[in-house]
PDB file of C-alpha atoms in Angstrom:
ATOM      1  CA  MET F   1     166.977 101.664  86.146  1.00  0.00           C
ATOM      2  CA  ARG F   2     170.447 102.295  86.728  1.00  0.00           C
ATOM      3  CA  PRO F   3     173.264 101.771  83.864  1.00  0.00           C
ATOM      4  CA  ALA F   4     175.893  99.498  84.490  1.00  0.00           C
ATOM      5  CA  ASP F   5     179.550 100.714  85.783  1.00  0.00           C
ATOM      6  CA  ARG F   6     181.205  99.988  81.904  1.00  0.00           C
ATOM      7  CA  THR F   7     180.461  98.697  78.917  1.00  0.00           C
ATOM      8  CA  PHE F   8     181.171  95.103  77.618  1.00  0.00           C
ATOM      9  CA  PRO F   9     182.985  92.823  74.952  1.00  0.00           C
ATOM     10  CA  SER F  10     179.763  91.056  74.389  1.00  0.00           C
ATOM     11  CA  LYS F  11     175.886  90.691  75.056  1.00  0.00           C
ATOM     12  CA  THR F  12     176.383  87.586  76.555  1.00  0.00           C
ATOM     13  CA  ASP F  13     179.053  89.098  79.276  1.00  0.00           C
ATOM     14  CA  ALA F  14     176.330  91.720  80.085  1.00  0.00           C
ATOM     15  CA  GLU F  15     173.828  90.018  80.667  1.00  0.00           C
ATOM     16  CA  ILE F  16     175.691  87.342  82.919  1.00  0.00           C
ATOM     17  CA  TRP F  17     176.644  90.996  84.736  1.00  0.00           C
ATOM     18  CA  LEU F  18     172.872  91.777  85.014  1.00  0.00           C
ATOM     19  CA  THR F  19     172.197  88.035  86.048  1.00  0.00           C
ATOM     20  CA  ARG F  20     174.217  88.831  89.436  1.00  0.00           C
ATOM     21  CA  LYS F  21     173.113  91.981  89.969  1.00  0.00           C
ATOM     22  CA  GLU F  22     170.087  90.797  90.345  1.00  0.00           C
ATOM     23  CA  ALA F  23     171.051  87.899  92.485  1.00  0.00           C
ATOM     24  CA  GLU F  24     172.510  90.509  94.603  1.00  0.00           C
ATOM     25  CA  ILE F  25     169.524  92.661  94.596  1.00  0.00           C
ATOM     26  CA  LEU F  26     167.131  89.320  95.462  1.00  0.00           C
ATOM     27  CA  ASN F  27     169.932  88.411  98.483  1.00  0.00           C
ATOM     28  CA  GLY F  28     169.827  92.171  99.805  1.00  0.00           C
ATOM     29  CA  GLU F  29     173.737  91.875  99.375  1.00  0.00           C
ATOM     30  CA  TRP F  30     173.287  94.880  96.725  1.00  0.00           C
ATOM     31  CA  ILE F  31     174.893  98.206  97.056  1.00  0.00           C
ATOM     32  CA  ASN F  32     174.278 101.428  95.689  1.00  0.00           C
ATOM     33  CA  PRO F  33     176.699 102.353  93.481  1.00  0.00           C
ATOM     34  CA  GLU F  34     175.565 106.608  94.836  1.00  0.00           C
ATOM     35  CA  ALA F  35     177.780 105.147  98.287  1.00  0.00           C
ATOM     36  CA  ASP F  36     180.442 106.329  96.650  1.00  0.00           C
ATOM     37  CA  ARG F  37     179.211 110.271  96.190  1.00  0.00           C
ATOM     38  CA  VAL F  38     177.906 110.179  99.091  1.00  0.00           C
ATOM     39  CA  PRO F  39     180.329 112.300 101.883  1.00  0.00           C
ATOM     40  CA  PHE F  40     180.288 110.673 105.341  1.00  0.00           C
ATOM     41  CA  PRO F  41     179.651 114.116 107.400  1.00  0.00           C
ATOM     42  CA  GLU F  42     177.061 115.003 105.748  1.00  0.00           C
ATOM     43  CA  TYR F  43     175.613 111.502 106.189  1.00  0.00           C
ATOM     44  CA  ALA F  44     176.406 111.653 109.522  1.00  0.00           C
ATOM     45  CA  ALA F  45     175.268 115.216 110.603  1.00  0.00           C
ATOM     46  CA  ALA F  46     171.474 113.908 109.341  1.00  0.00           C
ATOM     47  CA  TRP F  47     172.005 110.727 111.022  1.00  0.00           C
ATOM     48  CA  ILE F  48     171.964 112.859 114.365  1.00  0.00           C
ATOM     49  CA  GLU F  49     169.287 115.144 113.161  1.00  0.00           C
ATOM     50  CA  GLU F  50     166.973 112.088 112.056  1.00  0.00           C
ATOM     51  CA  ARG F  51     167.850 109.963 114.857  1.00  0.00           C
ATOM     52  CA  PRO F  52     163.901 110.044 116.737  1.00  0.00           C
ATOM     53  CA  ASN F  53     163.637 111.008 120.651  1.00  0.00           C
ATOM     54  CA  LEU F  54     167.119 112.279 121.442  1.00  0.00           C
ATOM     55  CA  ARG F  55     167.205 114.324 124.289  1.00  0.00           C
ATOM     56  CA  PRO F  56     168.967 117.792 123.486  1.00  0.00           C
ATOM     57  CA  LYS F  57     172.204 116.847 126.096  1.00  0.00           C
ATOM     58  CA  THR F  58     172.299 113.636 123.846  1.00  0.00           C
ATOM     59  CA  ILE F  59     172.365 115.744 119.859  1.00  0.00           C
ATOM     60  CA  ARG F  60     175.400 118.147 121.700  1.00  0.00           C
ATOM     61  CA  LEU F  61     177.672 115.238 122.397  1.00  0.00           C
ATOM     62  CA  TYR F  62     176.935 113.738 119.179  1.00  0.00           C
ATOM     63  CA  ARG F  63     177.628 116.930 117.327  1.00  0.00           C
ATOM     64  CA  TYR F  64     180.625 117.282 119.942  1.00  0.00           C
ATOM     65  CA  LEU F  65     182.045 113.922 119.082  1.00  0.00           C
ATOM     66  CA  LEU F  66     181.900 114.275 115.078  1.00  0.00           C
ATOM     67  CA  ARG F  67     182.967 117.397 114.833  1.00  0.00           C
ATOM     68  CA  ALA F  68     185.772 116.627 116.989  1.00  0.00           C
ATOM     69  CA  HIS F  69     186.528 113.622 116.520  1.00  0.00           C
ATOM     70  CA  LEU F  70     185.315 111.725 113.601  1.00  0.00           C
ATOM     71  CA  ARG F  71     185.372 114.221 111.415  1.00  0.00           C
ATOM     72  CA  PRO F  72     188.818 115.023 110.939  1.00  0.00           C
ATOM     73  CA  ASP F  73     190.046 111.602 109.900  1.00  0.00           C
ATOM     74  CA  PHE F  74     186.828 111.080 107.809  1.00  0.00           C
ATOM     75  CA  GLY F  75     185.830 114.147 106.562  1.00  0.00           C
ATOM     76  CA  SER F  76     187.450 113.463 103.540  1.00  0.00           C
ATOM     77  CA  ARG F  77     185.842 110.237 102.982  1.00  0.00           C
ATOM     78  CA  THR F  78     182.203 109.370 101.789  1.00  0.00           C
ATOM     79  CA  VAL F  79     180.251 106.483 103.459  1.00  0.00           C
ATOM     80  CA  ALA F  80     181.487 103.702 101.203  1.00  0.00           C
ATOM     81  CA  GLU F  81     185.122 104.746 101.328  1.00  0.00           C
ATOM     82  CA  ILE F  82     185.344 103.729 105.565  1.00  0.00           C
ATOM     83  CA  LYS F  83     187.005 100.289 105.632  1.00  0.00           C
ATOM     84  CA  GLU F  84     187.922  98.055 109.134  1.00  0.00           C
ATOM     85  CA  ALA F  85     191.560  99.096 108.769  1.00  0.00           C
ATOM     86  CA  HIS F  86     190.969 102.913 108.520  1.00  0.00           C
ATOM     87  CA  VAL F  87     188.502 102.670 111.194  1.00  0.00           C
ATOM     88  CA  ARG F  88     191.566 100.541 113.435  1.00  0.00           C
ATOM     89  CA  ARG F  89     193.767 103.543 112.808  1.00  0.00           C
ATOM     90  CA  TRP F  90     191.647 105.992 113.806  1.00  0.00           C
ATOM     91  CA  ARG F  91     190.304 104.639 116.835  1.00  0.00           C
ATOM     92  CA  LYS F  92     194.294 104.023 117.630  1.00  0.00           C
ATOM     93  CA  GLY F  93     195.316 107.745 117.099  1.00  0.00           C
ATOM     94  CA  LEU F  94     192.579 108.761 119.341  1.00  0.00           C
ATOM     95  CA  LEU F  95     193.917 107.265 122.273  1.00  0.00           C
ATOM     96  CA  ASP F  96     197.455 107.648 121.086  1.00  0.00           C
ATOM     97  CA  SER F  97     196.726 111.334 121.026  1.00  0.00           C
ATOM     98  CA  GLY F  98     195.659 111.280 124.600  1.00  0.00           C
ATOM     99  CA  VAL F  99     191.889 111.058 123.837  1.00  0.00           C
ATOM    100  CA  SER F 100     190.240 109.513 127.355  1.00  0.00           C
ATOM    101  CA  ALA F 101     189.356 105.887 126.660  1.00  0.00           C
ATOM    102  CA  VAL F 102     185.665 107.009 127.611  1.00  0.00           C
ATOM    103  CA  THR F 103     185.562 109.152 125.288  1.00  0.00           C
ATOM    104  CA  THR F 104     186.964 107.339 122.203  1.00  0.00           C
ATOM    105  CA  ALA F 105     184.340 104.826 123.205  1.00  0.00           C
ATOM    106  CA  LYS F 106     181.810 107.469 122.621  1.00  0.00           C
ATOM    107  CA  ALA F 107     183.324 108.154 119.313  1.00  0.00           C
ATOM    108  CA  TYR F 108     183.247 104.701 118.247  1.00  0.00           C
ATOM    109  CA  ARG F 109     179.904 103.809 119.221  1.00  0.00           C
ATOM    110  CA  LEU F 110     178.664 106.570 117.743  1.00  0.00           C
ATOM    111  CA  LEU F 111     180.487 105.624 114.469  1.00  0.00           C
ATOM    112  CA  LYS F 112     179.060 102.009 114.837  1.00  0.00           C
ATOM    113  CA  ALA F 113     175.605 103.263 114.862  1.00  0.00           C
ATOM    114  CA  VAL F 114     176.298 105.388 111.694  1.00  0.00           C
ATOM    115  CA  MET F 115     177.464 102.926 109.644  1.00  0.00           C
ATOM    116  CA  SER F 116     174.475 100.218 110.891  1.00  0.00           C
ATOM    117  CA  THR F 117     172.429 102.828 109.330  1.00  0.00           C
ATOM    118  CA  ALA F 118     174.431 103.007 106.563  1.00  0.00           C
ATOM    119  CA  VAL F 119     174.147  99.299 105.857  1.00  0.00           C
ATOM    120  CA  ASP F 120     170.554  99.487 106.061  1.00  0.00           C
ATOM    121  CA  ASP F 121     170.661 102.119 103.564  1.00  0.00           C
ATOM    122  CA  GLY F 122     172.091  99.815 101.000  1.00  0.00           C
ATOM    123  CA  LEU F 123     174.801 101.972 101.152  1.00  0.00           C
ATOM    124  CA  ILE F 124     177.889  99.478 102.053  1.00  0.00           C
ATOM    125  CA  ARG F 125     177.284  96.053 102.467  1.00  0.00           C
ATOM    126  CA  ARG F 126     178.741  95.076 105.939  1.00  0.00           C
ATOM    127  CA  ASN F 127     179.575  97.648 109.269  1.00  0.00           C
ATOM    128  CA  PRO F 128     183.689  98.276 109.278  1.00  0.00           C
ATOM    129  CA  CYS F 129     183.127  98.951 113.102  1.00  0.00           C
ATOM    130  CA  ARG F 130     184.148  95.215 114.198  1.00  0.00           C
ATOM    131  CA  ILE F 131     186.860  95.722 117.242  1.00  0.00           C
ATOM    132  CA  LYS F 132     185.718  94.019 119.843  1.00  0.00           C
ATOM    133  CA  GLY F 133     184.751  95.749 123.431  1.00  0.00           C
ATOM    134  CA  ALA F 134     185.619  99.309 121.571  1.00  0.00           C
ATOM    135  CA  GLY F 135     182.330 100.726 122.875  1.00  0.00           C
ATOM    136  CA  GLN F 136     182.639  99.713 125.923  1.00  0.00           C
ATOM    137  CA  GLU F 137     183.703 102.286 128.574  1.00  0.00           C
ATOM    138  CA  ARG F 138     186.027 101.377 131.662  1.00  0.00           C
ATOM    139  CA  SER F 139     185.494 104.559 134.037  1.00  0.00           C
ATOM    140  CA  PRO F 140     187.561 104.460 136.851  1.00  0.00           C
ATOM    141  CA  GLU F 141     185.642 103.837 140.548  1.00  0.00           C
ATOM    142  CA  ARG F 142     184.257 106.556 141.430  1.00  0.00           C
ATOM    143  CA  PRO F 143     185.216 107.769 145.370  1.00  0.00           C
ATOM    144  CA  THR F 144     182.643 106.724 147.907  1.00  0.00           C
ATOM    145  CA  LEU F 145     181.885 109.558 150.490  1.00  0.00           C
ATOM    146  CA  THR F 146     182.164 108.516 154.482  1.00  0.00           C
ATOM    147  CA  ILE F 147     179.136 110.524 156.018  1.00  0.00           C
ATOM    148  CA  PRO F 148     181.571 112.676 157.954  1.00  0.00           C
ATOM    149  CA  GLN F 149     182.280 113.400 154.671  1.00  0.00           C
ATOM    150  CA  VAL F 150     178.874 114.378 153.139  1.00  0.00           C
ATOM    151  CA  TYR F 151     178.282 116.434 156.245  1.00  0.00           C
ATOM    152  CA  ALA F 152     181.591 118.386 155.469  1.00  0.00           C
ATOM    153  CA  LEU F 153     180.644 119.775 152.557  1.00  0.00           C
ATOM    154  CA  ALA F 154     177.331 119.908 153.042  1.00  0.00           C
ATOM    155  CA  GLU F 155     179.013 122.541 155.748  1.00  0.00           C
ATOM    156  CA  ALA F 156     182.058 124.047 153.112  1.00  0.00           C
ATOM    157  CA  ILE F 157     179.118 124.899 150.565  1.00  0.00           C
ATOM    158  CA  ASP F 158     177.033 128.037 150.428  1.00  0.00           C
ATOM    159  CA  GLN F 159     174.542 127.247 152.775  1.00  0.00           C
ATOM    160  CA  ARG F 160     171.917 128.183 150.149  1.00  0.00           C
ATOM    161  CA  TYR F 161     173.029 124.593 148.967  1.00  0.00           C
ATOM    162  CA  ARG F 162     173.372 122.793 152.107  1.00  0.00           C
ATOM    163  CA  ALA F 163     169.765 120.965 151.344  1.00  0.00           C
ATOM    164  CA  LEU F 164     171.376 119.954 147.719  1.00  0.00           C
ATOM    165  CA  ILE F 165     173.584 118.381 149.138  1.00  0.00           C
ATOM    166  CA  LEU F 166     172.214 116.317 152.097  1.00  0.00           C
ATOM    167  CA  LEU F 167     169.338 115.113 149.908  1.00  0.00           C
ATOM    168  CA  GLY F 168     171.582 114.396 146.429  1.00  0.00           C
ATOM    169  CA  THR F 169     173.358 111.911 148.685  1.00  0.00           C
ATOM    170  CA  PHE F 170     170.831 110.686 150.943  1.00  0.00           C
ATOM    171  CA  GLY F 171     167.939 110.582 148.763  1.00  0.00           C
ATOM    172  CA  SER F 172     170.134 109.135 146.194  1.00  0.00           C
ATOM    173  CA  LEU F 173     168.710 111.520 143.303  1.00  0.00           C
ATOM    174  CA  ARG F 174     170.513 112.964 140.031  1.00  0.00           C
ATOM    175  CA  TRP F 175     171.216 116.629 139.364  1.00  0.00           C
ATOM    176  CA  GLY F 176     168.499 116.925 136.895  1.00  0.00           C
ATOM    177  CA  GLU F 177     166.080 115.517 139.551  1.00  0.00           C
ATOM    178  CA  LEU F 178     166.845 117.807 142.197  1.00  0.00           C
ATOM    179  CA  ALA F 179     166.925 121.134 139.946  1.00  0.00           C
ATOM    180  CA  ALA F 180     163.296 120.277 139.120  1.00  0.00           C
ATOM    181  CA  LEU F 181     161.919 119.461 142.981  1.00  0.00           C
ATOM    182  CA  ARG F 182     158.839 121.983 143.420  1.00  0.00           C
ATOM    183  CA  ARG F 183     157.969 122.472 147.161  1.00  0.00           C
ATOM    184  CA  ALA F 184     154.812 120.514 146.759  1.00  0.00           C
ATOM    185  CA  ASP F 185     157.101 117.767 145.465  1.00  0.00           C
ATOM    186  CA  ILE F 186     158.474 117.309 149.294  1.00  0.00           C
ATOM    187  CA  ASN F 187     156.861 115.761 151.952  1.00  0.00           C
ATOM    188  CA  LEU F 188     158.544 116.835 155.497  1.00  0.00           C
ATOM    189  CA  LYS F 189     156.229 114.921 158.222  1.00  0.00           C
ATOM    190  CA  GLU F 190     156.451 111.630 155.571  1.00  0.00           C
ATOM    191  CA  CYS F 191     159.958 112.086 154.858  1.00  0.00           C
ATOM    192  CA  THR F 192     159.451 111.630 151.332  1.00  0.00           C
ATOM    193  CA  VAL F 193     159.943 112.616 147.344  1.00  0.00           C
ATOM    194  CA  SER F 194     158.054 112.746 144.390  1.00  0.00           C
ATOM    195  CA  VAL F 195     159.891 113.086 141.167  1.00  0.00           C
ATOM    196  CA  ASP F 196     158.500 113.300 138.002  1.00  0.00           C
ATOM    197  CA  ARG F 197     160.433 115.313 135.886  1.00  0.00           C
ATOM    198  CA  GLN F 198     164.026 116.450 135.700  1.00  0.00           C
ATOM    199  CA  LEU F 199     165.644 120.043 134.409  1.00  0.00           C
ATOM    200  CA  THR F 200     166.754 119.502 130.976  1.00  0.00           C
ATOM    201  CA  GLU F 201     168.591 122.221 128.461  1.00  0.00           C
ATOM    202  CA  THR F 202     167.579 122.449 124.938  1.00  0.00           C
ATOM    203  CA  ILE F 203     170.038 122.594 122.011  1.00  0.00           C
ATOM    204  CA  ALA F 204     170.053 126.144 122.016  1.00  0.00           C
ATOM    205  CA  GLY F 205     171.064 125.771 126.013  1.00  0.00           C
ATOM    206  CA  GLN F 206     167.985 127.107 127.562  1.00  0.00           C
ATOM    207  CA  PRO F 207     166.129 125.461 130.657  1.00  0.00           C
ATOM    208  CA  GLY F 208     163.767 123.525 130.042  1.00  0.00           C
ATOM    209  CA  PHE F 209     161.919 120.755 131.752  1.00  0.00           C
ATOM    210  CA  GLY F 210     161.136 117.075 131.230  1.00  0.00           C
ATOM    211  CA  PRO F 211     160.614 113.814 132.201  1.00  0.00           C
ATOM    212  CA  PRO F 212     163.483 111.595 133.725  1.00  0.00           C
ATOM    213  CA  LYS F 213     165.510 109.897 131.583  1.00  0.00           C
ATOM    214  CA  SER F 214     162.962 106.627 131.473  1.00  0.00           C
ATOM    215  CA  GLU F 215     159.532 105.550 132.825  1.00  0.00           C
ATOM    216  CA  ALA F 216     161.127 104.086 135.807  1.00  0.00           C
ATOM    217  CA  GLY F 217     162.118 107.709 137.097  1.00  0.00           C
ATOM    218  CA  ILE F 218     158.888 108.555 137.856  1.00  0.00           C
ATOM    219  CA  ARG F 219     158.896 107.335 141.069  1.00  0.00           C
ATOM    220  CA  GLY F 220     158.540 108.184 145.173  1.00  0.00           C
ATOM    221  CA  VAL F 221     161.510 108.675 147.223  1.00  0.00           C
ATOM    222  CA  ALA F 222     162.109 108.353 150.972  1.00  0.00           C
ATOM    223  CA  PHE F 223     164.770 110.422 152.826  1.00  0.00           C
ATOM    224  CA  PRO F 224     166.287 109.693 156.540  1.00  0.00           C
ATOM    225  CA  ASP F 225     164.303 111.930 158.888  1.00  0.00           C
ATOM    226  CA  VAL F 226     167.848 113.299 160.267  1.00  0.00           C
ATOM    227  CA  ILE F 227     167.510 115.749 157.333  1.00  0.00           C
ATOM    228  CA  ALA F 228     164.353 116.953 157.025  1.00  0.00           C
ATOM    229  CA  ALA F 229     165.353 119.722 159.507  1.00  0.00           C
ATOM    230  CA  ASP F 230     167.598 120.794 156.395  1.00  0.00           C
ATOM    231  CA  LEU F 231     165.193 120.398 154.205  1.00  0.00           C
ATOM    232  CA  ARG F 232     162.480 122.599 156.681  1.00  0.00           C
ATOM    233  CA  TRP F 233     164.941 125.148 157.332  1.00  0.00           C
ATOM    234  CA  HIS F 234     166.093 125.326 153.657  1.00  0.00           C
ATOM    235  CA  LEU F 235     162.008 125.520 152.224  1.00  0.00           C
ATOM    236  CA  LYS F 236     161.713 128.469 154.713  1.00  0.00           C
ATOM    237  CA  CYS F 237     164.708 130.808 153.581  1.00  0.00           C
ATOM    238  CA  PHE F 238     164.695 129.989 150.097  1.00  0.00           C
ATOM    239  CA  VAL F 239     161.936 128.426 148.677  1.00  0.00           C
ATOM    240  CA  PRO F 240     158.484 130.645 147.940  1.00  0.00           C
ATOM    241  CA  ASP F 241     155.187 129.554 149.445  1.00  0.00           C
ATOM    242  CA  GLN F 242     153.960 128.418 146.214  1.00  0.00           C
ATOM    243  CA  ALA F 243     152.914 124.940 146.048  1.00  0.00           C
ATOM    244  CA  ASP F 244     155.280 124.795 142.179  1.00  0.00           C
ATOM    245  CA  ALA F 245     158.150 126.682 143.389  1.00  0.00           C
ATOM    246  CA  LEU F 246     161.332 125.720 142.616  1.00  0.00           C
ATOM    247  CA  VAL F 247     163.074 124.317 145.637  1.00  0.00           C
ATOM    248  CA  PHE F 248     166.894 124.632 144.482  1.00  0.00           C
ATOM    249  CA  THR F 249     167.351 128.176 142.430  1.00  0.00           C
ATOM    250  CA  SER F 250     170.633 130.181 141.608  1.00  0.00           C
ATOM    251  CA  PRO F 251     170.598 133.449 144.324  1.00  0.00           C
ATOM    252  CA  ALA F 252     168.678 135.237 141.264  1.00  0.00           C
ATOM    253  CA  GLY F 253     166.050 132.400 141.812  1.00  0.00           C
ATOM    254  CA  LEU F 254     166.400 130.996 138.323  1.00  0.00           C
ATOM    255  CA  PRO F 255     166.468 127.912 137.972  1.00  0.00           C
ATOM    256  CA  LEU F 256     170.235 126.253 138.203  1.00  0.00           C
ATOM    257  CA  ARG F 257     172.523 125.707 135.388  1.00  0.00           C
ATOM    258  CA  HIS F 258     175.222 123.314 135.740  1.00  0.00           C
ATOM    259  CA  SER F 259     177.929 124.857 134.482  1.00  0.00           C
ATOM    260  CA  ASN F 260     177.540 128.045 136.513  1.00  0.00           C
ATOM    261  CA  PHE F 261     176.708 125.778 140.051  1.00  0.00           C
ATOM    262  CA  TYR F 262     180.029 124.110 139.180  1.00  0.00           C
ATOM    263  CA  ARG F 263     182.344 127.019 138.495  1.00  0.00           C
ATOM    264  CA  ARG F 264     180.653 129.094 140.902  1.00  0.00           C
ATOM    265  CA  VAL F 265     180.025 126.993 144.091  1.00  0.00           C
ATOM    266  CA  TRP F 266     180.799 123.279 143.412  1.00  0.00           C
ATOM    267  CA  ILE F 267     184.446 123.853 142.826  1.00  0.00           C
ATOM    268  CA  LYS F 268     185.309 126.151 146.053  1.00  0.00           C
ATOM    269  CA  ALA F 269     183.303 123.469 147.700  1.00  0.00           C
ATOM    270  CA  VAL F 270     185.304 120.579 146.814  1.00  0.00           C
ATOM    271  CA  GLN F 271     188.633 121.921 147.211  1.00  0.00           C
ATOM    272  CA  ALA F 272     187.832 123.082 151.384  1.00  0.00           C
ATOM    273  CA  VAL F 273     187.268 119.604 152.207  1.00  0.00           C
ATOM    274  CA  GLY F 274     190.453 118.026 150.275  1.00  0.00           C
ATOM    275  CA  LEU F 275     188.062 116.414 147.080  1.00  0.00           C
ATOM    276  CA  PRO F 276     189.184 118.384 144.174  1.00  0.00           C
ATOM    277  CA  ASP F 277     188.601 115.118 142.017  1.00  0.00           C
ATOM    278  CA  LEU F 278     184.580 114.947 143.569  1.00  0.00           C
ATOM    279  CA  HIS F 279     181.946 115.064 140.802  1.00  0.00           C
ATOM    280  CA  PHE F 280     178.338 116.288 141.363  1.00  0.00           C
ATOM    281  CA  HIS F 281     176.939 112.891 140.571  1.00  0.00           C
ATOM    282  CA  ASP F 282     179.207 110.764 143.116  1.00  0.00           C
ATOM    283  CA  LEU F 283     176.689 112.415 146.155  1.00  0.00           C
ATOM    284  CA  ARG F 284     174.137 109.602 143.971  1.00  0.00           C
ATOM    285  CA  HIS F 285     176.624 107.215 144.059  1.00  0.00           C
ATOM    286  CA  THR F 286     177.496 107.414 147.164  1.00  0.00           C
ATOM    287  CA  GLY F 287     174.378 107.400 148.683  1.00  0.00           C
ATOM    288  CA  ASN F 288     173.167 104.103 146.347  1.00  0.00           C
ATOM    289  CA  THR F 289     176.197 102.226 148.179  1.00  0.00           C
ATOM    290  CA  LEU F 290     175.180 103.481 151.841  1.00  0.00           C
ATOM    291  CA  THR F 291     171.484 101.720 150.930  1.00  0.00           C
ATOM    292  CA  GLU F 292     173.635  98.632 149.985  1.00  0.00           C
ATOM    293  CA  VAL F 293     175.701  98.516 153.453  1.00  0.00           C
ATOM    294  CA  SER F 294     173.378  99.549 155.884  1.00  0.00           C
ATOM    295  CA  GLY F 295     169.907  99.293 154.233  1.00  0.00           C
ATOM    296  CA  VAL F 296     169.069 102.880 154.537  1.00  0.00           C
ATOM    297  CA  ALA F 297     166.004 103.361 152.578  1.00  0.00           C
ATOM    298  CA  SER F 298     166.847 105.509 149.426  1.00  0.00           C
ATOM    299  CA  GLY F 299     165.928 106.116 146.101  1.00  0.00           C
ATOM    300  CA  ALA F 300     163.401 103.173 145.579  1.00  0.00           C
ATOM    301  CA  SER F 301     159.632 104.117 145.012  1.00  0.00           C
ATOM    302  CA  PHE F 302     157.432 103.756 148.207  1.00  0.00           C
ATOM    303  CA  GLY F 303     154.582 103.516 145.714  1.00  0.00           C
ATOM    304  CA  GLY F 304     153.345  99.489 146.447  1.00  0.00           C
ATOM    305  CA  SER F 305     154.999  99.136 149.872  1.00  0.00           C
ATOM    306  CA  ARG F 306     156.742 101.527 152.164  1.00  0.00           C
ATOM    307  CA  GLU F 307     160.587 102.003 153.046  1.00  0.00           C
ATOM    308  CA  ARG F 308     162.589 101.633 156.353  1.00  0.00           C
ATOM    309  CA  ARG F 309     164.794 104.743 156.903  1.00  0.00           C
ATOM    310  CA  GLY F 310     167.089 102.060 159.401  1.00  0.00           C
ATOM    311  CA  PRO F 311     169.190 103.436 161.820  1.00  0.00           C
ATOM    312  CA  GLY F 312     171.958 103.500 159.275  1.00  0.00           C
ATOM    313  CA  ILE F 313     172.478 107.114 158.518  1.00  0.00           C
ATOM    314  CA  ARG F 314     170.241 108.002 162.084  1.00  0.00           C
ATOM    315  CA  GLY F 315     172.890 106.570 163.689  1.00  0.00           C
ATOM    316  CA  GLN F 316     175.486 108.330 162.392  1.00  0.00           C
ATOM    317  CA  ARG F 317     174.133 111.649 162.842  1.00  0.00           C
ATOM    318  CA  VAL F 318     176.390 112.347 165.932  1.00  0.00           C
ATOM    319  CA  ALA F 319     179.122 111.134 164.641  1.00  0.00           C
ATOM    320  CA  GLY F 320     178.280 113.439 161.569  1.00  0.00           C
ATOM    321  CA  GLY F 321     179.179 116.428 163.463  1.00  0.00           C
ATOM    322  CA  ASP F 322     176.017 118.313 162.190  1.00  0.00           C
ATOM    323  CA  GLY F 323     172.604 116.921 164.298  1.00  0.00           C
ATOM    324  CA  VAL F 324     172.884 119.898 166.274  1.00  0.00           C
ATOM    325  CA  ARG F 325     173.613 122.219 163.409  1.00  0.00           C
ATOM    326  CA  ALA F 326     170.427 120.696 161.828  1.00  0.00           C
ATOM    327  CA  GLY F 327     168.260 121.411 164.353  1.00  0.00           C
ATOM    328  CA  ARG F 328     169.292 124.858 165.472  1.00  0.00           C
ATOM    329  CA  HIS F 329     168.187 125.191 161.764  1.00  0.00           C
ATOM    330  CA  ALA F 330     164.736 123.749 162.158  1.00  0.00           C
ATOM    331  CA  VAL F 331     162.180 126.466 162.655  1.00  0.00           C
TER     332      VAL F 331
END
């Protein structure tokens, strides 16, 4: 039972008001008057905490977007006070202030998701985020390396991570998948890798292992035999004999941390080969592109039928200039 928000000059007027409210309830259009007292920052923070199955990385991203891009504009408003005009001005302000289009799209999608839940909770009648296409990310096309460039990068980087570069590229593996590989996951005879987990970071920033991004992420991956010698050399030099020993670790033998690797290793290597803007994920993009162009086996499951490791990379071994080096590392 809730009181009306005002008094009425007559009983008839009160009954008309009550009838209208009952009709709104029956039609699902009734708005909880307490919405005027629900601060947006608290509601959005609770939305993030209560969202099921969010990965720690996603939670950290949402908290950052709320803190850096939503709270400054909507921090003093209640959920019900946010209107379409406010959203339009907020988005334009982000873009005008130099916030990237990708980050703005992420922030907009978060705001839209929070306000959609507010609709479901009966706090607002409709979502004020109604800008067509505002949540779509239009990232610039990432670079695709040539095979000589891949080998140049593998040569320039600390040789502890040479195999990481080659397997990440020609196996089209993600960073987290590479960092979670164990000795038992690599079959040098068959030139295959089993992927069933990835390295993640907890909300507190500590490393941990979890399932891949999707069920399809649990898979077998074939890699070209031209890099088998590099992998064999890496396993001999840097990986303990135990089956569950991590394949790629820090010099101290600890799980790889992306931020440390980027700062201490990656930046120096990409600058040395004249590719300062290269991202590690571009290696996976390169591998996928090579697969499409040359038909080289990379990244798909070998559970049902064997993939062919065609001549695309094998034929480029000489062109890459590193075939002799791979052989020299073989033991």
